[in-house]
Every structure is written in structure tokens, then in C-alpha cells.
Coordinates of C-alpha atoms in Angstrom, one line a residue:
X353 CA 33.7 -13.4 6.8
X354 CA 35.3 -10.1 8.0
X355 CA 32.1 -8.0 8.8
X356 CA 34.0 -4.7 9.5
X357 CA 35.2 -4.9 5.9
X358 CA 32.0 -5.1 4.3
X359 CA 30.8 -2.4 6.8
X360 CA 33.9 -0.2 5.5
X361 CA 33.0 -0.3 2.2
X362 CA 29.6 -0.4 1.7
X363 CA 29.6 3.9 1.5
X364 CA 32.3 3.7 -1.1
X365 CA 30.5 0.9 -3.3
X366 CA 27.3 2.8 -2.8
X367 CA 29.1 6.2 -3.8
X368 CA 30.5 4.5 -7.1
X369 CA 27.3 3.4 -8.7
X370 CA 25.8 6.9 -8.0
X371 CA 28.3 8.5 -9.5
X372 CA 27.7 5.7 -12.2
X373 CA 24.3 7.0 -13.0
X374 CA 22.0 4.7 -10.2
X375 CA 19.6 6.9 -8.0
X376 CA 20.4 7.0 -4.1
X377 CA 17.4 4.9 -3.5
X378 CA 17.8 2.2 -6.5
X379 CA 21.8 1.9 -5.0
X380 CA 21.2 1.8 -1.5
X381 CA 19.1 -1.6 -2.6
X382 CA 21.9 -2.9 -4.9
X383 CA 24.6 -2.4 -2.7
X384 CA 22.1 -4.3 0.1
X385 CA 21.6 -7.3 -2.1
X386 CA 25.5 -7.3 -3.2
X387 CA 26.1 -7.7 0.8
X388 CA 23.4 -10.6 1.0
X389 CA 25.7 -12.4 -1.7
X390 CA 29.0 -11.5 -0.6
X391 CA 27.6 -13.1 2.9
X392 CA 26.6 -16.5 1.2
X393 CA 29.2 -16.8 -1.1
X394 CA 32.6 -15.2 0.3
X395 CA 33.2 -18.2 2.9
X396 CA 33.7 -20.5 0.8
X397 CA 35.0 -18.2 -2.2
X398 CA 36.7 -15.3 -0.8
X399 CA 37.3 -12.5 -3.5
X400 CA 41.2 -11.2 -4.3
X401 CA 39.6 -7.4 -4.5
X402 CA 36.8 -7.4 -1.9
X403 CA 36.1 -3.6 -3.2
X404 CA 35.9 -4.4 -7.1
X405 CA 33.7 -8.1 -6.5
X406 CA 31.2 -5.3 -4.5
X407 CA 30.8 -2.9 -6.8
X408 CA 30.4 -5.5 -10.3
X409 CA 28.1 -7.4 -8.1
X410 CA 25.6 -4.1 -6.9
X411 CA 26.1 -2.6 -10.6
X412 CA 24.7 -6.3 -11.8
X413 CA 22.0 -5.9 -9.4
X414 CA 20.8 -2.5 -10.3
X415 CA 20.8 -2.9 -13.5
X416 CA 19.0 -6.4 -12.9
X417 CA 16.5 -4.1 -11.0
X418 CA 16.1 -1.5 -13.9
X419 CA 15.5 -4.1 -16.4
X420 CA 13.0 -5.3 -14.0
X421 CA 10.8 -1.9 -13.7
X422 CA 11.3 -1.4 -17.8
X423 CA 9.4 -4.5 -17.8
X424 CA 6.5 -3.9 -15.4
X425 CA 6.1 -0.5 -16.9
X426 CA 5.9 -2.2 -19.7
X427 CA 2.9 -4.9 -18.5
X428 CA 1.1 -1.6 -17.3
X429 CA 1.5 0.6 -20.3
X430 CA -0.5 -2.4 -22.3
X431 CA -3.4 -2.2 -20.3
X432 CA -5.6 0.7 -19.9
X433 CA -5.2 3.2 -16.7
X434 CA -9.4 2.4 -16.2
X435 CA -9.4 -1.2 -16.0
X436 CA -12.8 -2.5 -17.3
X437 CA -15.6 -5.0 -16.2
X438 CA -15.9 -8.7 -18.3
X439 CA -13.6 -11.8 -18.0
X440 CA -9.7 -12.0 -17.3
X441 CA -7.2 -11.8 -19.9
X442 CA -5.2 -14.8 -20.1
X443 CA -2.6 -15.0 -16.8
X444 CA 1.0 -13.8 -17.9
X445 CA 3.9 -14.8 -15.6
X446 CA 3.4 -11.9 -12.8
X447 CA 1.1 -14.0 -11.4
X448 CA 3.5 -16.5 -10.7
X449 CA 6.0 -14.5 -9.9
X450 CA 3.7 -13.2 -6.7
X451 CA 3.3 -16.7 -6.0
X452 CA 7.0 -17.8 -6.4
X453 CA 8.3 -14.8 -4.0
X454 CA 5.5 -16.2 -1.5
X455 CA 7.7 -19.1 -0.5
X456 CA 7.0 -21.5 2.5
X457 CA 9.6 -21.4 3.7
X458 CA 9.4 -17.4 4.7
X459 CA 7.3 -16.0 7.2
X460 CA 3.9 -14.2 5.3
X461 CA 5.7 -10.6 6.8
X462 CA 9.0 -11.4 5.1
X463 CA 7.3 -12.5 1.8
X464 CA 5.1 -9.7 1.5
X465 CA 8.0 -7.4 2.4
X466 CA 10.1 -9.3 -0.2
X467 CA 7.2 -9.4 -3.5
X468 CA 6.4 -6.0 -2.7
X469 CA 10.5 -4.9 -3.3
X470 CA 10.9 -7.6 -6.5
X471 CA 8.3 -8.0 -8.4
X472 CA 5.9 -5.0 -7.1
X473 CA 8.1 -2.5 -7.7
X474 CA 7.9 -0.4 -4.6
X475 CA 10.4 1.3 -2.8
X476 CA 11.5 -0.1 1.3
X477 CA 10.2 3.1 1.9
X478 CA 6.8 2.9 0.5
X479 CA 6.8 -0.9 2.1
X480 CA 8.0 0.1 5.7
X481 CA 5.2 3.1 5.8
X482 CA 2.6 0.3 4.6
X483 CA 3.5 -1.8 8.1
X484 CA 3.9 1.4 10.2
X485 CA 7.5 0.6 10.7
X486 CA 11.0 2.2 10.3
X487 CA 12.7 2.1 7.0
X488 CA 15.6 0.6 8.7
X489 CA 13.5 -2.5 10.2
X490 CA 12.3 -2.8 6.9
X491 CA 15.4 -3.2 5.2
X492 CA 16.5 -5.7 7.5
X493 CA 13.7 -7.6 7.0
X494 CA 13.6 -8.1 3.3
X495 CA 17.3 -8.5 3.9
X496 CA 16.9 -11.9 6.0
X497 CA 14.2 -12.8 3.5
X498 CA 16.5 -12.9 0.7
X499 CA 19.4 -14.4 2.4
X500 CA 16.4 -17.0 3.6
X501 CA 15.5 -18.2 0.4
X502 CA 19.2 -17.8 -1.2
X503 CA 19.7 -21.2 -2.9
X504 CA 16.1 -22.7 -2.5
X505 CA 14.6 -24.1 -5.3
X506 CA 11.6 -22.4 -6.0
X507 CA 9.5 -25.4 -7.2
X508 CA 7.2 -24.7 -4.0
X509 CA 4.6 -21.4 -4.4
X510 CA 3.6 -19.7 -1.5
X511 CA -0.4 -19.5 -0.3
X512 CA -3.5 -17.7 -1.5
X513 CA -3.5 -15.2 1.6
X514 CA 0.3 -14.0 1.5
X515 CA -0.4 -13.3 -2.7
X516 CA -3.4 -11.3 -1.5
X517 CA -2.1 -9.5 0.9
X518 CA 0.6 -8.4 -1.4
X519 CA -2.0 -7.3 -3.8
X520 CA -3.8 -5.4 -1.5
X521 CA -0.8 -3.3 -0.1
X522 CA 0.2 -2.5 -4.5
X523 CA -3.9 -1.3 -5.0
X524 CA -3.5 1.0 -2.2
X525 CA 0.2 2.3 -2.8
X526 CA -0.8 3.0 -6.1
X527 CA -4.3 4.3 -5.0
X528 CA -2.5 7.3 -3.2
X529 CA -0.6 8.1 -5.8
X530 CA 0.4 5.8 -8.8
X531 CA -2.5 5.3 -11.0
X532 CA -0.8 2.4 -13.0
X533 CA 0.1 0.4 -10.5
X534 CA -3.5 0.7 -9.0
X535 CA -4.5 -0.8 -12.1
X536 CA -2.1 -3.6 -12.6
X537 CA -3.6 -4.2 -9.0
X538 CA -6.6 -4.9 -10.2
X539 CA -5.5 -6.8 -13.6
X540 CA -3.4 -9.1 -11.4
X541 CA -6.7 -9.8 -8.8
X542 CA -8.5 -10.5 -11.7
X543 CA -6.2 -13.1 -12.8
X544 CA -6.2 -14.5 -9.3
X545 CA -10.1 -14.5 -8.8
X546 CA -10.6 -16.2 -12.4
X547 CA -8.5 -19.0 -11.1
X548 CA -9.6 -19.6 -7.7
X549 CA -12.7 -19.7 -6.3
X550 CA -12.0 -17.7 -3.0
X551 CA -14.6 -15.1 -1.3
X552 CA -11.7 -13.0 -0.1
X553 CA -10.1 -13.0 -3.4
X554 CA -13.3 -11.7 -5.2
X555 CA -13.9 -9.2 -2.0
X556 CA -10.4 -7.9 -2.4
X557 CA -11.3 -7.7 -6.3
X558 CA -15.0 -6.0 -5.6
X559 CA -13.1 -3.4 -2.7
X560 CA -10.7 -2.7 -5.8
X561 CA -13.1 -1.9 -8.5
X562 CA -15.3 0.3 -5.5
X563 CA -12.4 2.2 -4.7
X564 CA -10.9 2.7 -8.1
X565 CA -14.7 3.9 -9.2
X566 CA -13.9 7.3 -7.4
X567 CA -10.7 7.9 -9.0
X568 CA -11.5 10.7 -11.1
X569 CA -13.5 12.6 -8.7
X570 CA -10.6 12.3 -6.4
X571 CA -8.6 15.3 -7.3
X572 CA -10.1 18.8 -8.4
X573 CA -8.4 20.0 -11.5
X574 CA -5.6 21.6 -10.2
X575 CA -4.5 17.9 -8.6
X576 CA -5.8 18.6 -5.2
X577 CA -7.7 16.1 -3.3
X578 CA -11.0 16.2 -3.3
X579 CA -12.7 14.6 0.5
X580 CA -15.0 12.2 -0.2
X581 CA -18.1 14.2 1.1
X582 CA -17.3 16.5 -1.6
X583 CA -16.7 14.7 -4.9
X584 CA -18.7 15.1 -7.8
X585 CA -20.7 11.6 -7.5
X586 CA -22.0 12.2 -11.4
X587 CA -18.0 11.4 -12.2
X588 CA -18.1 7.9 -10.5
X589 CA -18.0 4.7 -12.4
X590 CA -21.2 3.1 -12.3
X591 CA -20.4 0.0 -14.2
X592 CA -17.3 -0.6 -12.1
X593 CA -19.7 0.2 -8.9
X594 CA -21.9 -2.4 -10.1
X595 CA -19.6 -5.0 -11.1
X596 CA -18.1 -4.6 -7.7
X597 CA -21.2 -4.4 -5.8
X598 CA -22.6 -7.6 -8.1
X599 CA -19.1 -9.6 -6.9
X600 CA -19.3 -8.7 -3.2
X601 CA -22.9 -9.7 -2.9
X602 CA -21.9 -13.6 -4.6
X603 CA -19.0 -13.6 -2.1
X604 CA -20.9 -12.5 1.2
X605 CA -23.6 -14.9 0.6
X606 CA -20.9 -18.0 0.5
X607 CA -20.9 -16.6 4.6
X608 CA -17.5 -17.2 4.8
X609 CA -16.7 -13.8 6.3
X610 CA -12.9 -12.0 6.1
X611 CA -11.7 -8.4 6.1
X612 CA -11.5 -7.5 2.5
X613 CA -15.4 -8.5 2.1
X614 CA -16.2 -6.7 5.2
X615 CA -14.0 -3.6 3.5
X616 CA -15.3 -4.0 0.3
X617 CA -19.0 -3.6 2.1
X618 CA -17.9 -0.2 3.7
X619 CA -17.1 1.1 0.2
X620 CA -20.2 0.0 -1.1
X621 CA -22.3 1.7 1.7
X622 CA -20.4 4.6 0.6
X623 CA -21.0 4.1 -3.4
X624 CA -24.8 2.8 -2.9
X625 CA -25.3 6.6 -1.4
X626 CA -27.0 9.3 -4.1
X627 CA -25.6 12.2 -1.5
X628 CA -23.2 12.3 1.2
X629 CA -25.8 13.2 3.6
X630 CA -27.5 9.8 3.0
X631 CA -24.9 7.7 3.7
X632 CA -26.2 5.0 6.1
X633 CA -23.5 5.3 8.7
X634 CA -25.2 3.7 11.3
X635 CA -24.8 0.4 9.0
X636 CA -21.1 1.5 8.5
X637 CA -20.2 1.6 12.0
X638 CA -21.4 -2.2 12.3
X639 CA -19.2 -2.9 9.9
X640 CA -16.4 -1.6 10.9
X641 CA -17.1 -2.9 14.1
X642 CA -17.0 -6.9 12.3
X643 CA -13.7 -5.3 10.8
X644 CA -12.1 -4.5 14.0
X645 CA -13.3 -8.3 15.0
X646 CA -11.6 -10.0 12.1
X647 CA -8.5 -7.8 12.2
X648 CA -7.7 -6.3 15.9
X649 CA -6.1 -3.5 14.1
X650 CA -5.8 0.0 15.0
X651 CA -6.2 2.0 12.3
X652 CA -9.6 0.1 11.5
X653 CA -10.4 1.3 14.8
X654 CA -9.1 5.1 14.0
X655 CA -11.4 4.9 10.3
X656 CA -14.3 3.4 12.7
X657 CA -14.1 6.6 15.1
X658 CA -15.0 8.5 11.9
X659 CA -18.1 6.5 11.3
X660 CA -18.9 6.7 14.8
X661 CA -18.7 10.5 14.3
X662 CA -20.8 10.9 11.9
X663 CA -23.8 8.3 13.1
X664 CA -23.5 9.4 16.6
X665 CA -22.0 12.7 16.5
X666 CA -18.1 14.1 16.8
X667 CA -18.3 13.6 20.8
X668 CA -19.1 10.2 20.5
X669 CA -16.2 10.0 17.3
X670 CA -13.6 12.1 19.9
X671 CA -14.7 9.4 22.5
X672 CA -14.2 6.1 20.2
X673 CA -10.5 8.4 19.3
X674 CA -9.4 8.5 23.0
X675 CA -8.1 4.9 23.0
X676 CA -6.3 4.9 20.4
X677 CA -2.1 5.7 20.0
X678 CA -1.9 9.5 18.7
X679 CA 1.4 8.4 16.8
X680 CA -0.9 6.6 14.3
X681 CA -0.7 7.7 10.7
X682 CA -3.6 10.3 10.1
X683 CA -4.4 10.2 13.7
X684 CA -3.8 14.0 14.4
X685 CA -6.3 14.5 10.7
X686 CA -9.1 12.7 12.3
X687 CA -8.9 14.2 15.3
X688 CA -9.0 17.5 13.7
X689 CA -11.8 16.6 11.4
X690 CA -13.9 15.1 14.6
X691 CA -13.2 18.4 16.5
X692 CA -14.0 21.1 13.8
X693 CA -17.4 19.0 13.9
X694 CA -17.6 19.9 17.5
X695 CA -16.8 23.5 17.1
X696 CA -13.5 24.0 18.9
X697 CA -11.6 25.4 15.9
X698 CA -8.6 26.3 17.4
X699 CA -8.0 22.9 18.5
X700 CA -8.9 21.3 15.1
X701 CA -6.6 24.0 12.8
X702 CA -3.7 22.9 15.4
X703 CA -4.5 19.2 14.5
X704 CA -4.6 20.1 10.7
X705 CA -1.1 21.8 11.1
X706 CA 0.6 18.7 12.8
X707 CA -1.3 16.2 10.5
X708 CA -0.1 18.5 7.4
X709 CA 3.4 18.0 9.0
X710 CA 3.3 14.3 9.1
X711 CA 1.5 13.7 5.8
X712 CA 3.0 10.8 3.5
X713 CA 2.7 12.8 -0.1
X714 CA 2.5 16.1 -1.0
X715 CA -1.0 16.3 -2.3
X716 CA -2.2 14.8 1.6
X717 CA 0.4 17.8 3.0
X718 CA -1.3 20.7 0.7
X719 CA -4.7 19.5 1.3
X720 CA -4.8 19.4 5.1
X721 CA -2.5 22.7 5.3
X722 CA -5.5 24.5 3.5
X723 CA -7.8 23.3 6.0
X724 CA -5.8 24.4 8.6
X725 CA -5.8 27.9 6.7
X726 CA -9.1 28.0 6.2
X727 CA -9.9 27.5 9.9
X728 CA -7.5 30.2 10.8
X729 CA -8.7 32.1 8.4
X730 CA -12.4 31.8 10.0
X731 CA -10.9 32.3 13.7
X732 CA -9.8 36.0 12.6
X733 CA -11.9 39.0 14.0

């Protein structure tokens, strides 16, 4: 296998197909899975035109991959964007699919990282800024996942917890920004709940359906976002509130505690709350505080320092913040937030500006660069 060659003309291959019509990003992933085959298969079956096998093979797999998202879309466009309370439909093969890309014999990182890319339809991108890491590390990782399971027979599906957490990380991709694929989310952990009886699965499924309640209070008109404090509570769902409420309770009382019931009970604090100002953030802390037990993860820890600032006060919030890694995502917005509470406005419009410049989408940038505004604005003689 001569590596240097493959190095040499993977710019070239990648050039033709975008000059064929493929978009950087959608190339950039054919041309990576063309280099996974050429790896397994040129040793034993080396090509007369290294350049020309390259470029069939990537062109096959983009278009593999385009036929692919035609078909999701598809799935999506059946269902409606507000996916509604009452029984499953019947399980199409997605399902499985989740399942089949969760093999054994990958790590649960790799498979995740691999279902999100094939069958969930997101971008490395998207998948690396899920796991806080470099797109780079990412692409090497769903790399070695497909040349792992190159050749396996895949008569061997993968376990409950990997499917969930794949599920989890498509809700809340498509909770910041895709609507659709928010809701295949949930039409997929619907599926999954009505066919195992897990009290994870139906917490994921009640955290879901609190979460997606808020959608159209989310953004004002104009597609800003709307902070949670300040949403119109009259244009919440209250049947998807209840269902979700009605499936946490039946899956806390099995007391088999795990991190998407105790998630699922932070958003129905937040839902079971006629005003902002009477949320019960006291209660909230504690469970964030099980949260942080179950998971050891920081940015539990950065969302708990906001509950800690508001049932204790920004001081105590700044003082929960000071132990964590300011290079966390939305570190710099919380921080800002917490200190506006505590009056130092020059301080919290800095934060703003920074947390504005790190933001993952454009509707986060625009919001928190107003905020900063607005505090400048207030700051003027």
C-alpha cells in the first residue's frame, strides 16, 4: 500500500467531484470513505489507474450518500414537524439501521460517531462539536470505525444505550436548528420505547417531548431566540407537556435512576412553572446535582452553576463557575449572564462579546451580540 500516493491524490480526487457537482463537505466524506476501501482492498487487488479507481469509487459514495439523505428527508417529510401524543406507528427499518451501525464489535464512541454520519445524517462537523472535539479527531474516528467493521457481517445489533445515545445527540442537533430532524428524533424514540420496556428510553422520550413543547416560543417572529425566562408560556404544548410529564413520572417510580430521567425532571421543573419567577430552582439544583453524579460531566456542572445562580444568587452561580474550564462551549455566555445578575456590566457585555464570537449558529451569535449591545448601550453616559 503506497501511502504517499493516496496522500498525493486525495486533493485532486476531492477537486474532481466538486467540480462534478458534490459540495466541499459531502466530498471531503466520499473521498474519505474511497481511501477506507482503497486501504482494504488495494493489497490484495492493486488498481492499474490508482487516480481513476479514486475518483469512480468517491463519486459512488457520494452519490450512495445523496440517495441516502433523499431518503431520510423523505421518512421526515411524512411525518408532521409537531410530532403528537398516542401509540407508535409501526417501526420502519431506521430503527434497525441505528441498531445495525451500533455494532459490538466498535467501541459505543466510534458507533455513535459512525450512526450519527450514516444513517443520522449529520455532518463530522456537527458530530465533533457534539463531543467537544476537533473536526479532525472526529474524522479519524469515524474513519477507523468503518475500516473496523469493513467486511463484518452485521447479523449482530449493537446495545440499547449506544442507539440511545445516538438518538439523543439527533434531538438536540436538530433542536438548535433543524426542526425535522428534532422530530424524526422523537418518531424514532417512540419506536424504541414501544418495544422495550427501559426507564431511560421513556426518560429520553419524556425529555424529548418537554423540550420540543417550547419550540414555537423559542424564536420571536423575526427568527430570534427567545431565552427561556422570556417565552410566551400560553404558546407551549400542554398535551406534549403532559404526556411527557405522565411518562417521566411511570419511569422515575421503577427507581432505576439514569441521566436522561434526571434531565427529563429539570425540564419538567421548568414546564410545571406558571411564571419564570416561580420556578422551583432550589429543587433544580438537586437535580442537577444527581446529574453531575450519574454523569461527571462538565457542562452539567456549567448548566448547574445557572441554577445555583438563580436559587442562591449570581455570587454563589460565579462561585459554582470558577471550577470549571473557560474553554467550555457557552462558558464565556454563562458567565456573562451570572455577572450582569451581579451588576458588573462591563464585565458581563465583554463576556457577551467573546461568547457571540464563539457561538455554534448564527441565531446563538446575533442573540448574545444584542445582549452585549444592549449592555453597552446601558453603560453610556
Amino acid at each position: 500500500m503506497d501511502e504517499a500516493l493516496l496522500r498525493s491524490l486525495t486533493p485532486r480526487v476531492l477537486g474532481i467531484l466538486v467540480r462534478r457537482g458534490a459540495d466541499f463537505a459531502a466530498a471531503e466524506d466520499a473521498v474519505q470513505d474511497a481511501l477506507v476501501e482503497a486501504i482494504r482492498v488495494w493489497p490484495a487487488d492493486p488498481p492499474r489507474d490508482a487516480k481513476g479507481w479514486l475518483v469512480t469509487v468517491a463519486w459512488r459514495k457520494f452519490l450512495d450518500q445523496a440517495r441516502a439523505d433523499t431518503a431520510r428527508r423523505r421518512r421526515e417529510d411524512l411525518h408532521d414537524e409537531q410530532p403528537g401524543p398516542g401509540p407508535a406507528p409501526a417501526v420502519d427499518d431506521t430503527l434497525q439501521l441505528y441498531f445495525l451501525c451500533a455494532h459490538p464489535s466498535l467501541t459505543p464512541a466510534s458507533a455513535i460517531a459512525l450512526t450519527l454520519r450514516a444513517v443520522g445524517g449529520l455532518t463530522t462537523r456537527q458530530i465533533a462539536q457534539a463531543y467537544l472535539v476537533p473536526e479532525a479527531t472526529m474524522a479519524q474516528r469515524i474513519s477507523r470505525a468503518k475500516r473496523t467493521i469493513s467486511g463484518v457481517r452485521f447479523d449482530q445489533p449493537g446495545d440499547v444505550a449506544t442507539v440511545v445515545r445516538v438518538l439523543y445527540l439527533v434531538f438536540n442537533e436538530g433542536y438548535s436548528g433543524d426542526v425535522d430532524l428534532a422530530a424524526e428524533a422523537i418518531r424514532l424514540t417512540r419506536q424504541l420505547a414501544a418495544r422495550i420496556d427501559h426507564p431511560e428510553v421513556a426518560g429520553l422520550l419524556a425529555l424529548m417531548l418537554l423540550h420540543h413543547a417550547r419550540r414555537a416560543a423559542r424564536t420571536a417572529p423575526d427568527g430570534s431566540l427567545v431565552p427561556l425566562a422570556e417565552q410566551d408560556r400560553s404558546r407551549w404544548d400542554t398535551g406534549l407537556i403532559a404526556e411527557g410529564i405522565r411518562i417521566l413520572q411511570a419511569a422515575l417510580a421503577r427507581d432505576r435512576l439514569g441521566e436522561f430521567q434526571a434531565q427529563a425532571a429539570i425540564a419538567a421543573l421548568h414546564a410545571d412553572a406558571p411564571t419564570a419567577e416561580e420556578t422551583d430552582w432550589v429543587q433544580i439544583v438537586e437535580w442537577y446535582d444527581e446529574l453531575a453524579r450519574l454523569t461527571d460531566s462538565p457542562v452539567v456542572r456549567l448548566n448547574r452553576a445557572v441554577a445555583v445562580g438563580e436559587a442562591d444568587g449570581p455570587r454563589a452561580g460565579l462561585t459554582a463557575l470558577a471550577g470549571l474550564d473557560a474553554s467550555l462551549p457557552r462558558h464565556a455566555a454563562v458567565a456573562a449572564y451570572l455577572h450582569e445578575r451581579d451588576g458588573d456590566l462591563a464585565t458581563a457585555a465583554r463576556l457577551y462579546a467573546e461568547a457571540a464570537h464563539k457561538a455554534p449558529n448564527l441565531a446563538e451569535r446575533d442573540h448574545l451580540t444584542r445582549q452585549a449591545a444592549r449592555l453597552n448601550a446601558r453603560r453610556r453616559p
